[in-house]
Coordinates of C-alpha atoms and ligand atoms in Angstrom, one line a residue:
M12 CA 28.1 -37.1 -42.2
T13 CA 24.8 -38.4 -43.5
P14 CA 22.9 -36.0 -45.8
V15 CA 19.4 -35.5 -44.5
Q16 CA 16.8 -34.6 -47.0
S17 CA 14.9 -31.4 -46.3
P18 CA 11.2 -32.0 -45.4
E19 CA 8.4 -31.9 -47.9
P20 CA 6.8 -28.5 -48.3
V21 CA 3.7 -28.2 -46.1
N22 CA 1.3 -28.1 -49.0
C23 CA 2.1 -31.6 -50.1
R24 CA 2.2 -33.0 -46.6
Q25 CA 0.9 -36.6 -46.3
D26 CA -0.7 -37.2 -43.0
G27 CA -1.4 -41.0 -43.1
I28 CA 1.4 -43.4 -42.2
N29 CA 0.0 -46.7 -43.5
D30 CA 2.8 -47.0 -46.1
I31 CA 5.4 -46.4 -43.3
V32 CA 3.8 -49.0 -41.0
D33 CA 3.9 -51.5 -43.9
K34 CA 7.6 -50.8 -44.4
V35 CA 8.3 -51.3 -40.8
R36 CA 6.3 -54.6 -40.7
D37 CA 8.4 -55.8 -43.7
G38 CA 11.6 -55.0 -41.8
Q39 CA 12.6 -52.2 -44.1
R40 CA 14.6 -49.2 -43.0
L41 CA 12.9 -45.8 -42.8
S42 CA 14.3 -42.7 -44.6
A43 CA 14.7 -39.2 -43.1
Q44 CA 11.6 -38.1 -45.0
E45 CA 9.6 -40.9 -43.5
G46 CA 10.9 -40.1 -40.0
W47 CA 9.8 -36.5 -40.5
R48 CA 6.3 -37.7 -41.5
L49 CA 6.1 -39.7 -38.2
Y50 CA 6.6 -36.4 -36.4
Q51 CA 3.9 -34.7 -38.4
T52 CA 1.2 -37.3 -38.5
S53 CA -2.1 -36.8 -36.6
D54 CA -2.6 -40.6 -36.5
V55 CA -0.8 -40.9 -33.2
E56 CA -2.6 -44.2 -32.5
A57 CA -1.1 -45.8 -35.6
L58 CA 2.3 -44.4 -34.6
H59 CA 2.2 -45.8 -31.1
R60 CA 0.8 -49.2 -32.3
A61 CA 3.6 -49.5 -34.9
A62 CA 6.3 -48.7 -32.3
N63 CA 4.7 -51.1 -29.8
D64 CA 4.7 -53.9 -32.4
V65 CA 8.5 -53.4 -33.0
R66 CA 9.0 -53.4 -29.2
E67 CA 7.0 -56.6 -28.8
R68 CA 8.9 -58.3 -31.6
R69 CA 12.1 -57.6 -29.8
H70 CA 11.2 -58.0 -26.2
G71 CA 7.7 -59.4 -25.9
R72 CA 6.1 -57.8 -22.8
R73 CA 9.3 -57.6 -20.8
A74 CA 10.2 -54.3 -19.2
Y75 CA 13.7 -53.7 -17.9
Y76 CA 15.2 -51.8 -15.0
V77 CA 18.6 -51.7 -13.2
F78 CA 19.4 -51.1 -9.6
N79 CA 21.5 -47.9 -9.9
V80 CA 22.7 -44.7 -8.2
H81 CA 23.9 -41.6 -9.9
V82 CA 27.1 -39.9 -8.7
N83 CA 27.2 -36.4 -10.0
Y84 CA 30.7 -35.7 -8.6
S85 CA 30.8 -31.9 -9.2
N86 CA 28.7 -29.3 -11.0
V87 CA 31.6 -26.9 -11.5
C88 CA 31.9 -26.5 -15.3
V89 CA 33.9 -24.5 -17.8
D90 CA 31.1 -24.7 -20.4
S91 CA 28.0 -22.5 -20.4
C92 CA 25.3 -24.5 -22.1
M93 CA 22.0 -22.7 -22.5
F94 CA 19.9 -25.7 -21.4
C95 CA 21.9 -26.5 -18.2
A96 CA 20.8 -25.5 -14.7
F97 CA 23.3 -27.9 -13.1
A98 CA 26.5 -26.2 -14.1
K99 CA 28.0 -23.5 -11.9
K100 CA 31.2 -21.6 -12.0
E101 CA 33.8 -22.1 -9.2
H102 CA 32.8 -20.1 -6.1
E103 CA 29.3 -19.4 -7.4
P104 CA 26.6 -20.1 -4.9
G105 CA 25.4 -23.7 -5.3
A106 CA 28.7 -25.0 -6.7
Y107 CA 29.9 -28.3 -5.1
E108 CA 32.6 -30.9 -5.4
M109 CA 32.6 -34.5 -4.0
D110 CA 35.7 -36.1 -2.8
L111 CA 36.4 -39.8 -3.3
E112 CA 35.0 -40.8 0.1
E113 CA 31.7 -39.2 -0.7
A114 CA 31.5 -40.8 -4.1
L115 CA 32.3 -44.1 -2.5
S116 CA 29.7 -43.7 0.2
R117 CA 27.0 -42.9 -2.4
T118 CA 28.0 -46.0 -4.4
G119 CA 27.8 -48.0 -1.1
A120 CA 24.0 -47.7 -1.4
L121 CA 24.2 -50.5 -4.0
Q122 CA 25.6 -52.8 -1.4
N123 CA 27.9 -54.3 -4.1
L124 CA 24.9 -56.2 -5.4
P125 CA 25.8 -58.1 -8.6
G126 CA 24.0 -56.4 -11.6
S127 CA 23.9 -53.0 -9.9
E128 CA 25.3 -49.9 -11.6
V129 CA 26.9 -46.6 -10.7
H130 CA 26.3 -43.8 -13.2
I131 CA 29.0 -41.2 -12.9
V132 CA 28.7 -37.8 -14.7
G133 CA 29.8 -34.3 -13.7
G134 CA 30.7 -30.8 -15.0
L135 CA 33.9 -30.0 -16.8
H136 CA 35.9 -29.0 -13.7
P137 CA 38.7 -26.5 -14.5
H138 CA 41.1 -27.8 -11.8
F139 CA 40.4 -31.4 -10.8
P140 CA 43.5 -33.3 -11.8
Y141 CA 43.4 -36.2 -14.2
A142 CA 44.3 -38.4 -11.2
Y143 CA 40.9 -37.5 -9.6
Y144 CA 39.0 -39.4 -12.3
I145 CA 41.3 -42.4 -12.4
D146 CA 41.2 -42.6 -8.6
L147 CA 37.4 -42.3 -8.6
V148 CA 37.0 -45.3 -11.0
R149 CA 39.8 -47.3 -9.3
G150 CA 38.5 -46.6 -5.8
I151 CA 34.9 -47.7 -6.7
R152 CA 36.2 -50.8 -8.5
E153 CA 38.4 -51.8 -5.6
R154 CA 35.7 -51.3 -2.9
F155 CA 32.7 -52.6 -5.0
P156 CA 34.0 -55.2 -7.4
N157 CA 30.4 -56.3 -8.4
V158 CA 29.2 -52.9 -9.4
H159 CA 29.1 -51.9 -13.1
I160 CA 30.8 -48.5 -13.6
K161 CA 29.1 -46.5 -16.3
A162 CA 31.1 -43.3 -16.3
F163 CA 31.9 -40.1 -18.1
T164 CA 30.2 -38.8 -21.3
A165 CA 32.1 -38.2 -24.5
V166 CA 32.3 -34.5 -23.5
E167 CA 34.1 -35.5 -20.2
I168 CA 36.5 -37.8 -22.1
D169 CA 37.5 -35.0 -24.4
H170 CA 37.9 -32.7 -21.3
L171 CA 40.2 -35.3 -19.6
A172 CA 42.2 -35.6 -22.8
R173 CA 42.7 -31.8 -23.0
L174 CA 43.6 -31.5 -19.3
S175 CA 46.1 -34.3 -19.3
G176 CA 47.6 -33.8 -22.8
K177 CA 46.6 -37.4 -23.6
T178 CA 44.7 -38.7 -26.6
W179 CA 41.1 -39.8 -26.3
A180 CA 42.4 -43.4 -26.8
D181 CA 44.9 -43.0 -23.9
V182 CA 42.2 -41.7 -21.6
L183 CA 39.7 -44.5 -22.5
R184 CA 42.4 -47.1 -22.2
E185 CA 43.5 -45.9 -18.7
L186 CA 40.0 -45.6 -17.4
K187 CA 39.2 -49.1 -18.7
A188 CA 42.3 -50.5 -17.0
V189 CA 41.2 -49.2 -13.6
G190 CA 37.6 -50.5 -14.0
L191 CA 35.4 -48.4 -16.4
D192 CA 32.8 -50.8 -17.9
S193 CA 30.7 -48.5 -20.2
M194 CA 29.9 -44.9 -21.0
P195 CA 26.7 -43.0 -20.6
G196 CA 25.0 -41.3 -23.5
G197 CA 25.0 -37.7 -22.3
G198 CA 26.4 -34.7 -24.1
A199 CA 24.9 -35.6 -27.5
E200 CA 22.1 -33.0 -27.1
I201 CA 21.2 -32.6 -30.8
L202 CA 23.8 -33.8 -33.3
N203 CA 23.4 -30.9 -35.6
D204 CA 25.7 -27.9 -35.9
R205 CA 23.1 -25.2 -36.1
V206 CA 21.6 -26.3 -32.8
R207 CA 24.9 -26.8 -31.1
R208 CA 26.2 -23.4 -32.1
K209 CA 23.1 -21.8 -30.4
L210 CA 22.8 -24.1 -27.5
C211 CA 26.2 -25.2 -26.5
A212 CA 28.9 -23.5 -28.6
D213 CA 31.7 -24.5 -26.1
K214 CA 31.0 -28.2 -26.4
I215 CA 32.6 -30.8 -28.6
T216 CA 31.0 -30.8 -32.1
A217 CA 28.5 -33.4 -33.3
D218 CA 31.3 -35.2 -35.2
Q219 CA 33.6 -35.3 -32.2
W220 CA 30.8 -36.7 -30.0
L221 CA 30.3 -39.5 -32.6
D222 CA 34.1 -40.0 -32.9
V223 CA 34.6 -40.5 -29.2
H224 CA 31.8 -43.2 -29.2
R225 CA 33.2 -44.8 -32.3
L226 CA 36.6 -45.0 -30.7
A227 CA 35.2 -46.3 -27.4
H228 CA 33.2 -49.0 -29.3
R229 CA 36.3 -50.1 -31.2
M230 CA 38.2 -50.4 -27.8
G231 CA 35.4 -52.6 -26.5
I232 CA 33.7 -50.0 -24.4
R233 CA 29.9 -50.0 -25.1
S234 CA 27.8 -46.9 -24.6
N235 CA 24.4 -45.3 -24.8
A236 CA 23.1 -42.4 -26.8
T237 CA 20.8 -39.6 -25.7
M238 CA 18.9 -36.9 -27.5
L239 CA 17.9 -33.7 -25.6
F240 CA 14.6 -32.6 -27.1
G241 CA 12.0 -29.9 -26.5
H242 CA 14.1 -26.7 -26.9
I243 CA 15.1 -25.0 -30.2
E244 CA 15.5 -28.1 -32.3
R245 CA 13.3 -28.8 -35.3
D246 CA 11.8 -32.2 -36.1
E247 CA 14.1 -32.7 -39.1
E248 CA 17.1 -32.1 -36.7
R249 CA 15.8 -34.8 -34.4
I250 CA 15.6 -37.1 -37.4
E251 CA 19.1 -36.1 -38.5
H252 CA 20.3 -36.9 -34.9
M253 CA 18.8 -40.4 -35.0
I254 CA 20.1 -41.2 -38.5
R255 CA 23.7 -40.2 -37.5
L256 CA 23.4 -42.6 -34.5
R257 CA 21.9 -45.3 -36.7
D258 CA 24.8 -44.9 -39.1
L259 CA 27.4 -45.2 -36.3
Q260 CA 25.5 -48.2 -34.9
D261 CA 25.7 -49.9 -38.3
E262 CA 29.4 -49.4 -38.2
T263 CA 30.2 -50.5 -34.6
G264 CA 27.2 -52.1 -33.0
G265 CA 28.4 -50.6 -29.7
F266 CA 25.3 -48.7 -28.6
M267 CA 23.1 -50.4 -26.1
A268 CA 20.2 -48.0 -25.6
F269 CA 18.8 -44.8 -26.9
I270 CA 17.4 -42.3 -24.4
P271 CA 15.3 -39.3 -25.4
L272 CA 15.9 -36.7 -22.7
R273 CA 13.0 -34.2 -22.0
F274 CA 14.4 -30.7 -21.7
H275 CA 13.6 -29.1 -18.3
P276 CA 13.7 -25.4 -18.7
A277 CA 13.5 -24.1 -15.1
N278 CA 16.6 -22.3 -13.9
T279 CA 18.2 -22.3 -17.3
R280 CA 18.7 -19.5 -19.9
L281 CA 15.8 -21.1 -21.8
A282 CA 13.4 -20.8 -18.9
R283 CA 10.8 -19.0 -21.1
L284 CA 10.2 -22.2 -23.0
P285 CA 7.4 -24.6 -22.0
M286 CA 8.4 -28.1 -21.2
A287 CA 7.5 -30.7 -23.9
S288 CA 4.1 -32.4 -23.2
S289 CA 3.7 -36.0 -22.3
S290 CA 2.3 -36.6 -25.8
D291 CA 5.5 -35.2 -27.3
V292 CA 7.5 -37.5 -25.0
L293 CA 5.6 -40.5 -26.3
R294 CA 5.9 -39.4 -29.9
N295 CA 9.7 -39.1 -29.5
I296 CA 9.8 -42.6 -27.9
A297 CA 7.7 -44.0 -30.8
V298 CA 9.6 -42.3 -33.6
S299 CA 12.9 -43.4 -32.2
R300 CA 11.7 -47.0 -31.8
L301 CA 10.8 -46.9 -35.5
M302 CA 13.9 -45.1 -36.8
L303 CA 16.5 -46.8 -34.7
D304 CA 16.1 -50.3 -36.2
N305 CA 19.5 -51.3 -35.1
F306 CA 19.2 -50.3 -31.4
D307 CA 18.0 -53.0 -29.0
H308 CA 16.7 -50.8 -26.3
I309 CA 14.7 -47.5 -26.0
K310 CA 14.7 -46.0 -22.5
A311 CA 11.9 -44.0 -21.0
Y312 CA 14.0 -42.2 -18.4
W313 CA 11.3 -41.7 -15.7
T314 CA 13.3 -39.1 -13.8
Q315 CA 12.7 -36.7 -16.7
V316 CA 9.5 -38.0 -18.3
G317 CA 7.6 -38.8 -15.1
L318 CA 6.7 -42.2 -13.7
E319 CA 3.3 -42.4 -15.3
T320 CA 4.5 -41.3 -18.7
A321 CA 7.3 -43.8 -18.5
R322 CA 4.7 -46.4 -17.7
D323 CA 2.7 -45.4 -20.8
A324 CA 5.8 -45.4 -22.9
M325 CA 6.0 -49.2 -22.4
N326 CA 3.2 -49.4 -24.9
C327 CA 4.6 -46.8 -27.4
G328 CA 8.0 -48.4 -28.1
A329 CA 10.1 -48.2 -24.9
D330 CA 11.2 -51.3 -23.1
D331 CA 13.4 -49.9 -20.4
F332 CA 12.7 -47.6 -17.3
D333 CA 16.4 -47.0 -16.7
G334 CA 16.5 -47.8 -13.0
T335 CA 16.1 -46.8 -9.4
V336 CA 18.2 -43.6 -10.2
V337 CA 19.0 -42.7 -6.7
D338 CA 20.6 -39.3 -6.2
E339 CA 20.2 -37.8 -9.7
R340 CA 21.0 -34.0 -9.7
I341 CA 21.2 -32.7 -13.2
T342 CA 17.4 -32.7 -13.9
H343 CA 16.5 -31.8 -10.4
F344 CA 18.5 -28.6 -10.6
A345 CA 16.3 -27.8 -13.6
G346 CA 13.1 -28.2 -11.6
A347 CA 12.2 -31.9 -12.0
R348 CA 9.5 -32.8 -9.6
T349 CA 10.0 -36.6 -9.9
P350 CA 11.5 -38.4 -6.8
V351 CA 15.2 -38.5 -6.3
G352 CA 15.2 -42.3 -6.6
V353 CA 12.4 -44.9 -6.5
T354 CA 12.1 -48.3 -5.0
Q355 CA 12.2 -51.5 -7.1
D356 CA 8.7 -52.3 -5.9
R357 CA 7.4 -49.0 -7.3
L358 CA 9.0 -49.6 -10.7
C359 CA 7.7 -53.2 -10.9
A360 CA 4.2 -52.0 -10.0
L361 CA 4.2 -49.4 -12.8
M362 CA 5.5 -52.1 -15.3
R363 CA 2.6 -54.4 -14.3
E364 CA 0.2 -51.5 -14.7
A365 CA 1.5 -51.2 -18.3
G366 CA 0.8 -55.0 -18.8
C367 CA 4.5 -55.8 -18.7
I368 CA 6.7 -58.4 -17.0
P369 CA 9.2 -56.6 -14.8
V370 CA 12.8 -57.7 -15.4
R371 CA 15.7 -56.6 -13.3
R372 CA 18.7 -56.4 -15.7
D373 CA 22.3 -55.7 -15.4
S374 CA 24.0 -52.9 -17.4
W375 CA 24.5 -55.2 -20.4
Y376 CA 20.8 -56.0 -20.4
D377 CA 21.3 -59.6 -19.2
E378 CA 18.4 -60.6 -17.1
V379 CA 19.1 -60.8 -13.3
E380 CA 15.6 -61.4 -11.9
V381 CA 12.3 -61.9 -13.8
F382 CA 9.2 -61.1 -11.8
D383 CA 6.7 -63.1 -13.9
R384 CA 4.3 -64.2 -11.2
Ligands
V47_425 O1 24.2 -34.6 -21.0 C1 21.3 -31.2 -19.1 C2 21.0 -33.4 -20.2 C3 22.3 -35.2 -19.7 C4 19.2 -30.7 -18.8 O2 23.4 -43.2 -20.7 C5 19.3 -32.0 -19.4 O3 22.1 -44.5 -19.5 C6 17.0 -32.1 -19.4 O4 22.9 -38.3 -20.2 N1 16.8 -30.8 -18.9 C7 22.8 -36.1 -18.6 N2 18.2 -32.7 -19.6 C8 21.8 -37.3 -18.4 C9 22.2 -38.4 -19.3 C10 21.6 -39.8 -19.0 C11 20.5 -39.9 -18.2 C12 20.0 -41.2 -18.0 C13 20.6 -42.3 -18.5 C14 21.8 -42.1 -19.3 C15 22.4 -43.3 -19.9 C16 22.3 -40.9 -19.6 O5 21.2 -34.5 -19.3 C17 23.2 -34.2 -20.2 C18 22.3 -33.3 -21.0 O6 22.1 -33.8 -22.3 N3 20.5 -32.2 -19.5 N4 20.4 -30.2 -18.6 C19 17.9 -30.1 -18.6 N5 17.8 -28.9 -18.2

């Protein structure tokens, strides 16, 4: 694990970030201490500008989205994470399960369009057999050969291994054999043991989350990485999280995008907490763009940050809106007021408002359609 320096004492805090901006311009890597200063600075304009410069060097004014649906196959979960409003115990009101036919019919909304994506995530179900997950991926692959299957977080991969008595490698190999293309970045929360003990003690540890992704990357399965922010975590723990991801990315190069997830407190055991403000959302986007110098893409996940804030994020370091995100449930159980899916026209209009060229991408970030008129 990467040692993260503790922050400077408050009395010698340095507010300006010109030296950090110069380092970024020279292509130098930022330290934990510098990352922490990016969270503290009052010069938000300089922070956003520096992050936007990096974004423009990598992607110009292109802004990406994918045509996608979410299939949250069940919310029944053996874990009890403090931040989660989605998970229910079996037989609890609101608990649900989807059979294969329902998952297939939801994926059908993509019309088997080349470049489209199904994002499959669910609770850790105590009784679904291992075959359910294999059949789900195989069934989608057989019926919709053009659809990219991005399925199962590292936490679910570990659950499948426990339930089947197989190794992580066996599970990943068998899922890949029936059609799994890539893995989503969920379940990372904050990669710090203090936070995980308080927030999600039942979950795999930070090291295990990283180990599953390392293994997946070595097996040719690319993935994303998330960071759930705006609950009990400290700025230095956000930075530790990013540095641990950056270290793994140095090793494998397997991450495609980083996605800061804005914690939604409604209906959770942390409902007393206020939701992070839009300016905090933009700060996280900008800091991650500057710290994660080996990640190609930073997503502004509009379902959680809001459509207008996602638009503004395109000028603060983000280059990707995620997608149409039809049928998302996890954030909506926690009170999200954003639509349950948007049209491609709406996404493109927002990107143009941000001064960007909308680009429909596939899940590997290859361009499918550029709307440059
Ligand atoms: O793992 C749970 C988080 C994640 C809440 O890889 C919450 O492309 C906010 O991982 N408020 C699932 N967040 C979502 C996810 C994701 C989303 C979009 C794109 C990708 C990708 C991945 O949502 C969970 C958890 O970290 N979450 N509860 C909540 N109350």
